Amino acid sequence: MGEATVKSLEGSTAASPSPIPDGGGVRARLRMPRRPRIWFEILLIGVSYWTYSLIRNAVPEQKSQALKNADWIWDLERSLGLAFEQSVNHAVNSVTWLIVSMNYYYATLHFIVTIGVLVWLYRWHPGRYAASRTVLFATTGVALVGYYLYPLAPPRLMNGQSFVDTVLVHHTWGSMASGNLKQMSNQYAAMPSMHIGWSLWCGLIIFALASAPWARILGLLYPAATLVVIVATANHFWLDAVGGMICLAFGFAVSYYMYGALPKRLPKRVEPAPPVARGGTASRSAADGSTADREDEQGSERERQRLSR
């Protein structure tokens, strides 16, 4: 079982492997290279992001606990001598054009670059698309657990601290947790930072798969710039970024388990393959068809020889 027998031209029997291994389940099917279907991917991404937003915003805000956790994080960073968020926030806020640019960066590139990388993978690396997308989805899924278990206020909402809410001060668009839009989003879902989780996913995928050196450099600079932005706008502690990195590591582990390799190790393209039924049925049918064709040809040749006599 698991092998299909095919008659050769010499009449001997040869074995050809079945496309689905013995005992193969979901993982075996996932590891079969296949080209992603665009309609399915668009639907999947849309539904997944809608579900993510719904669950994230449905998590109880737990304001008092979130503020206590923020105080604890801030005290921990100060004990480590790494509580630099406030200094960066004040310094960048003093340069109006820079902080306004960072506000729009925070509000837009998070989505634009991530979608752009998904489209690039779909178009130029279809064999690696599904595994890479799984990393992103698993990373985002485990982040929801973090939002539920550890509510955390961003620095700009802390009590008794002088962090600047740069969106409010400079009247820029883009923060769903500031101004008139604050009722539409959970303000206390700062740990882990998916701005870091998603941007680091983009950066690593680009660095691993892009061929142009400048693209690989930009891939590494993107998450580094995002880290500066989330700190300068007082939307996250740097420890939130560490949480995002841990979630991404989990995402890569899930993808590796499902596909048996990191995305870079998978084939770049998927070649179309003829449909083959489980257990090699189609292979036997093809072999039987070839045998029948040869017998028809031999019969026609004998008939022509008989008529020519």
Coordinates of C-alpha atoms in Angstrom, one line a residue:
M1 CA 0.0 0.0 0.0
G2 CA 1.3 3.5 -0.8
E3 CA 2.9 2.4 -4.1
A4 CA 1.3 2.1 -7.5
T5 CA 2.5 -0.6 -10.0
V6 CA 2.9 0.4 -13.6
K7 CA 3.7 -2.0 -16.5
S8 CA 6.7 -1.0 -18.5
L9 CA 7.2 -1.4 -22.2
E10 CA 9.2 -4.6 -21.7
G11 CA 6.3 -6.2 -19.7
S12 CA 8.1 -5.9 -16.4
T13 CA 6.5 -4.2 -13.3
A14 CA 7.9 -1.0 -11.9
A15 CA 7.0 0.8 -8.7
S16 CA 6.2 4.5 -8.6
P17 CA 5.7 6.3 -5.3
S18 CA 2.2 7.5 -4.4
P19 CA 1.9 11.3 -4.0
I20 CA 0.4 10.9 -0.5
P21 CA 2.5 9.0 2.0
D22 CA 1.2 6.0 4.0
G23 CA -0.7 7.3 7.0
G24 CA -0.5 10.8 5.7
G25 CA -2.9 13.2 7.3
V26 CA -3.2 17.0 7.3
R27 CA 0.6 17.5 7.5
A28 CA 1.2 15.2 4.5
R29 CA -1.3 17.0 2.4
L30 CA 0.1 20.4 3.4
R31 CA 3.6 19.4 2.3
M32 CA 2.4 18.5 -1.1
P33 CA 3.4 21.5 -3.3
R34 CA 0.4 23.3 -4.7
R35 CA -0.3 26.8 -6.1
P36 CA -2.4 29.1 -3.9
R37 CA -5.8 30.2 -5.2
I38 CA -6.1 33.9 -5.2
W39 CA -9.8 34.0 -4.4
F40 CA -9.3 31.7 -1.4
E41 CA -6.3 33.8 -0.1
I42 CA -8.2 37.1 -0.3
L43 CA -11.1 35.6 1.5
L44 CA -8.9 33.9 4.1
I45 CA -6.9 37.1 4.8
G46 CA -10.0 39.3 5.0
V47 CA -11.9 36.9 7.3
S48 CA -8.8 36.3 9.5
Y49 CA -8.1 40.0 10.0
W50 CA -11.8 40.7 10.8
T51 CA -11.8 37.9 13.3
Y52 CA -8.5 39.1 14.8
S53 CA -9.9 42.7 15.2
L54 CA -13.2 41.4 16.6
I55 CA -11.5 39.2 19.2
R56 CA -8.9 41.7 20.1
N57 CA -11.4 44.5 20.7
A58 CA -13.8 42.1 22.6
V59 CA -11.1 41.3 25.2
P60 CA -12.1 43.1 28.4
E61 CA -10.0 46.3 28.7
Q62 CA -9.4 45.8 32.5
K63 CA -8.1 49.3 32.8
S64 CA -6.9 49.1 36.4
Q65 CA -5.0 45.9 35.8
A66 CA -3.6 47.3 32.6
L67 CA -2.3 50.4 34.4
K68 CA -0.8 48.3 37.1
N69 CA 1.0 46.1 34.6
A70 CA 2.3 49.2 32.8
D71 CA 3.8 50.5 36.1
W72 CA 5.4 47.1 36.7
I73 CA 6.9 47.1 33.2
W74 CA 8.2 50.6 33.6
D75 CA 9.7 49.8 37.0
L76 CA 11.4 46.7 35.6
E77 CA 12.9 48.6 32.7
R78 CA 14.2 51.2 35.1
S79 CA 15.7 48.6 37.3
L80 CA 17.5 47.2 34.2
G81 CA 18.7 50.7 33.3
L82 CA 16.8 50.5 30.0
A83 CA 13.9 52.8 30.5
F84 CA 14.6 55.0 27.5
E85 CA 11.1 55.3 26.1
Q86 CA 10.3 58.7 27.7
S87 CA 13.5 60.3 26.5
V88 CA 13.0 59.1 22.9
N89 CA 9.3 60.2 23.0
H90 CA 10.2 63.8 24.1
A91 CA 13.2 64.1 21.8
V92 CA 11.3 63.1 18.7
N93 CA 8.2 65.0 19.6
S94 CA 10.2 68.2 19.5
V95 CA 10.7 67.8 15.8
T96 CA 7.3 68.3 14.4
W97 CA 7.8 67.0 10.8
L98 CA 9.5 63.9 12.2
I99 CA 6.9 62.9 14.7
V100 CA 4.0 63.6 12.4
S101 CA 5.7 61.3 9.8
M102 CA 6.0 58.7 12.5
N103 CA 2.4 59.0 13.4
Y104 CA 1.4 58.2 9.8
Y105 CA 4.0 55.5 9.6
Y106 CA 2.5 53.8 12.7
A107 CA -1.0 54.1 11.3
T108 CA -0.5 52.9 7.7
L109 CA 2.7 50.9 7.0
H110 CA 1.7 48.2 9.4
F111 CA -0.9 47.1 6.9
I112 CA 0.5 48.3 3.6
V113 CA 3.9 46.6 3.8
T114 CA 2.5 43.3 5.2
I115 CA -0.1 43.1 2.4
G116 CA 2.6 44.0 -0.1
V117 CA 4.9 41.2 1.1
L118 CA 2.0 38.7 0.9
V119 CA 1.3 39.8 -2.7
W120 CA 5.0 39.5 -3.6
L121 CA 5.1 36.0 -2.2
Y122 CA 2.0 35.0 -4.0
R123 CA 3.3 36.3 -7.3
W124 CA 7.0 35.4 -7.2
H125 CA 7.3 32.7 -4.5
P126 CA 4.1 30.7 -4.7
G127 CA 5.8 27.5 -3.4
R128 CA 6.7 29.4 -0.2
Y129 CA 3.6 31.4 0.1
A130 CA 1.5 29.1 2.3
A131 CA 4.2 28.4 4.8
S132 CA 5.0 32.1 5.1
R133 CA 1.4 33.0 5.5
T134 CA 1.0 30.3 8.2
V135 CA 3.9 32.0 10.2
L136 CA 1.9 35.3 10.1
F137 CA -1.4 33.7 11.1
A138 CA 0.1 31.7 13.9
T139 CA 2.0 34.8 15.2
T140 CA -1.2 36.8 15.2
G141 CA -3.3 34.1 16.8
V142 CA -1.0 33.6 19.8
A143 CA -0.9 37.4 20.2
L144 CA -4.6 37.3 21.0
V145 CA -3.8 35.1 24.0
G146 CA -1.3 37.7 25.2
Y147 CA -4.0 40.4 25.0
Y148 CA -6.4 38.4 27.0
L149 CA -3.9 37.2 29.7
Y150 CA -1.9 40.3 30.1
P151 CA -3.7 43.6 29.6
L152 CA -1.2 46.4 29.3
A153 CA -1.6 50.2 29.0
P154 CA 0.7 51.9 26.5
P155 CA 3.1 54.5 27.9
R156 CA 1.0 57.4 26.7
L157 CA -1.9 56.3 28.9
M158 CA 0.1 55.8 32.1
N159 CA -0.8 57.8 35.2
G160 CA 1.8 60.1 36.7
Q161 CA 4.2 60.0 33.8
S162 CA 4.9 62.7 31.2
F163 CA 4.7 60.6 28.0
V164 CA 3.3 62.6 25.1
D165 CA 0.3 61.2 23.1
T166 CA 1.7 62.4 19.8
V167 CA -1.5 61.8 17.8
L168 CA -3.5 64.0 20.1
V169 CA -0.9 66.7 20.4
H170 CA -0.3 67.0 16.7
H171 CA -3.8 66.3 15.6
T172 CA -2.8 63.6 13.1
W173 CA -5.0 60.8 11.9
G174 CA -4.4 57.2 12.6
S175 CA -4.6 56.1 16.2
M176 CA -7.7 54.0 17.0
A177 CA -7.0 54.4 20.6
S178 CA -6.9 58.2 20.8
G179 CA -9.4 61.0 20.4
N180 CA -12.9 60.3 19.1
L181 CA -12.0 56.8 17.9
K182 CA -10.8 55.4 21.2
Q183 CA -14.1 53.7 21.9
M184 CA -13.7 51.5 18.8
S185 CA -10.5 49.7 19.9
N186 CA -9.1 48.1 23.0
Q187 CA -6.7 50.6 24.3
Y188 CA -5.0 48.1 26.7
A189 CA -3.8 45.5 24.2
A190 CA -0.2 46.6 24.0
M191 CA 1.5 43.3 24.9
P192 CA 2.7 41.8 22.5
S193 CA 3.4 44.4 19.8
M194 CA 2.1 43.2 16.5
H195 CA 3.7 46.2 14.8
I196 CA 6.9 44.5 15.7
G197 CA 5.7 40.9 15.0
W198 CA 4.4 41.8 11.6
S199 CA 7.2 44.1 10.6
L200 CA 9.9 41.5 11.7
W201 CA 8.0 38.9 9.7
C202 CA 8.2 41.1 6.6
G203 CA 11.8 41.9 7.2
L204 CA 12.9 38.3 7.6
I205 CA 10.9 37.1 4.7
I206 CA 12.4 39.8 2.4
F207 CA 15.9 39.2 3.7
A208 CA 15.7 35.5 3.2
L209 CA 14.0 35.4 -0.2
A210 CA 14.9 38.7 -2.1
S211 CA 17.8 38.5 -4.5
A212 CA 18.6 42.3 -4.7
P213 CA 21.0 43.4 -2.0
W214 CA 19.2 46.7 -1.5
A215 CA 15.9 44.9 -0.9
R216 CA 17.5 42.7 1.7
I217 CA 18.9 45.7 3.5
L218 CA 15.5 47.5 3.5
G219 CA 14.0 44.3 4.8
L220 CA 16.2 44.5 7.9
L221 CA 15.8 48.2 8.3
Y222 CA 12.0 48.0 8.3
P223 CA 11.5 46.3 11.7
A224 CA 14.3 48.4 13.2
A225 CA 12.5 51.6 12.1
T226 CA 9.3 50.3 13.4
L227 CA 10.8 49.7 16.8
V228 CA 11.9 53.4 16.9
V229 CA 8.4 54.5 15.8
I230 CA 6.4 52.5 18.4
V231 CA 8.7 53.9 21.2
A232 CA 8.8 57.5 19.9
T233 CA 5.0 57.7 19.6
A234 CA 4.6 56.2 23.1
N235 CA 2.4 53.4 21.9
H236 CA 4.6 50.6 23.3
F237 CA 7.4 49.7 25.7
W238 CA 10.4 48.1 24.2
L239 CA 9.5 45.0 26.1
D240 CA 6.3 44.8 24.1
A241 CA 8.6 44.4 21.1
V242 CA 10.2 41.4 22.8
G243 CA 6.8 39.9 23.2
G244 CA 6.1 40.4 19.5
M245 CA 9.4 38.6 18.7
I246 CA 8.5 35.7 20.9
C247 CA 5.1 35.4 19.1
L248 CA 6.9 35.4 15.8
A249 CA 9.2 32.6 16.9
F250 CA 6.1 30.6 17.8
G251 CA 4.7 31.3 14.4
F252 CA 7.8 30.0 12.7
A253 CA 7.7 26.9 14.9
V254 CA 4.1 26.1 13.9
S255 CA 4.9 26.6 10.2
Y256 CA 8.0 24.4 10.4
Y257 CA 5.9 21.7 12.1
M258 CA 3.2 21.8 9.4
Y259 CA 5.5 22.1 6.3
G260 CA 8.6 20.4 7.5
A261 CA 10.9 23.3 6.6
L262 CA 11.4 27.0 6.9
P263 CA 9.9 29.0 3.9
K264 CA 13.3 29.6 2.4
R265 CA 13.9 25.8 2.1
L266 CA 10.7 25.2 0.2
P267 CA 10.6 25.3 -3.6
K268 CA 10.2 28.7 -5.1
R269 CA 7.6 27.7 -7.6
V270 CA 5.0 24.9 -7.9
E271 CA 4.9 23.0 -11.1
P272 CA 1.5 21.8 -12.2
A273 CA 1.1 18.0 -11.7
P274 CA -1.4 15.7 -13.3
P275 CA -4.2 14.5 -10.9
V276 CA -3.4 11.2 -9.2
A277 CA -5.9 9.4 -7.1
R278 CA -5.1 7.9 -3.7
G279 CA -3.4 4.5 -3.8
G280 CA -2.2 5.1 -7.4
T281 CA -5.5 4.4 -9.1
A282 CA -4.8 7.1 -11.8
S283 CA -1.4 5.7 -12.4
R284 CA -2.8 2.2 -13.1
S285 CA -5.4 3.7 -15.3
A286 CA -2.8 5.6 -17.3
A287 CA -0.7 2.5 -17.7
D288 CA -3.7 0.4 -18.8
G289 CA -4.6 3.1 -21.3
S290 CA -1.1 3.0 -22.8
T291 CA -1.2 -0.8 -23.0
A292 CA -4.6 -0.6 -24.8
D293 CA -3.3 2.0 -27.3
R294 CA -0.3 -0.2 -28.2
E295 CA -2.6 -3.2 -28.7
D296 CA -4.8 -1.2 -31.0
E297 CA -1.8 -0.1 -33.0
Q298 CA -0.5 -3.7 -33.3
G299 CA -4.0 -4.8 -34.4
S300 CA -4.2 -2.1 -37.1
E301 CA -0.8 -3.1 -38.4
R302 CA -1.8 -6.7 -38.7
E303 CA -5.0 -5.8 -40.6
R304 CA -3.0 -3.6 -43.1
Q305 CA -0.6 -6.5 -43.7
R306 CA -3.5 -8.9 -44.3
L307 CA -5.2 -6.6 -46.8
S308 CA -2.0 -6.0 -48.7
R309 CA -1.5 -9.7 -49.4

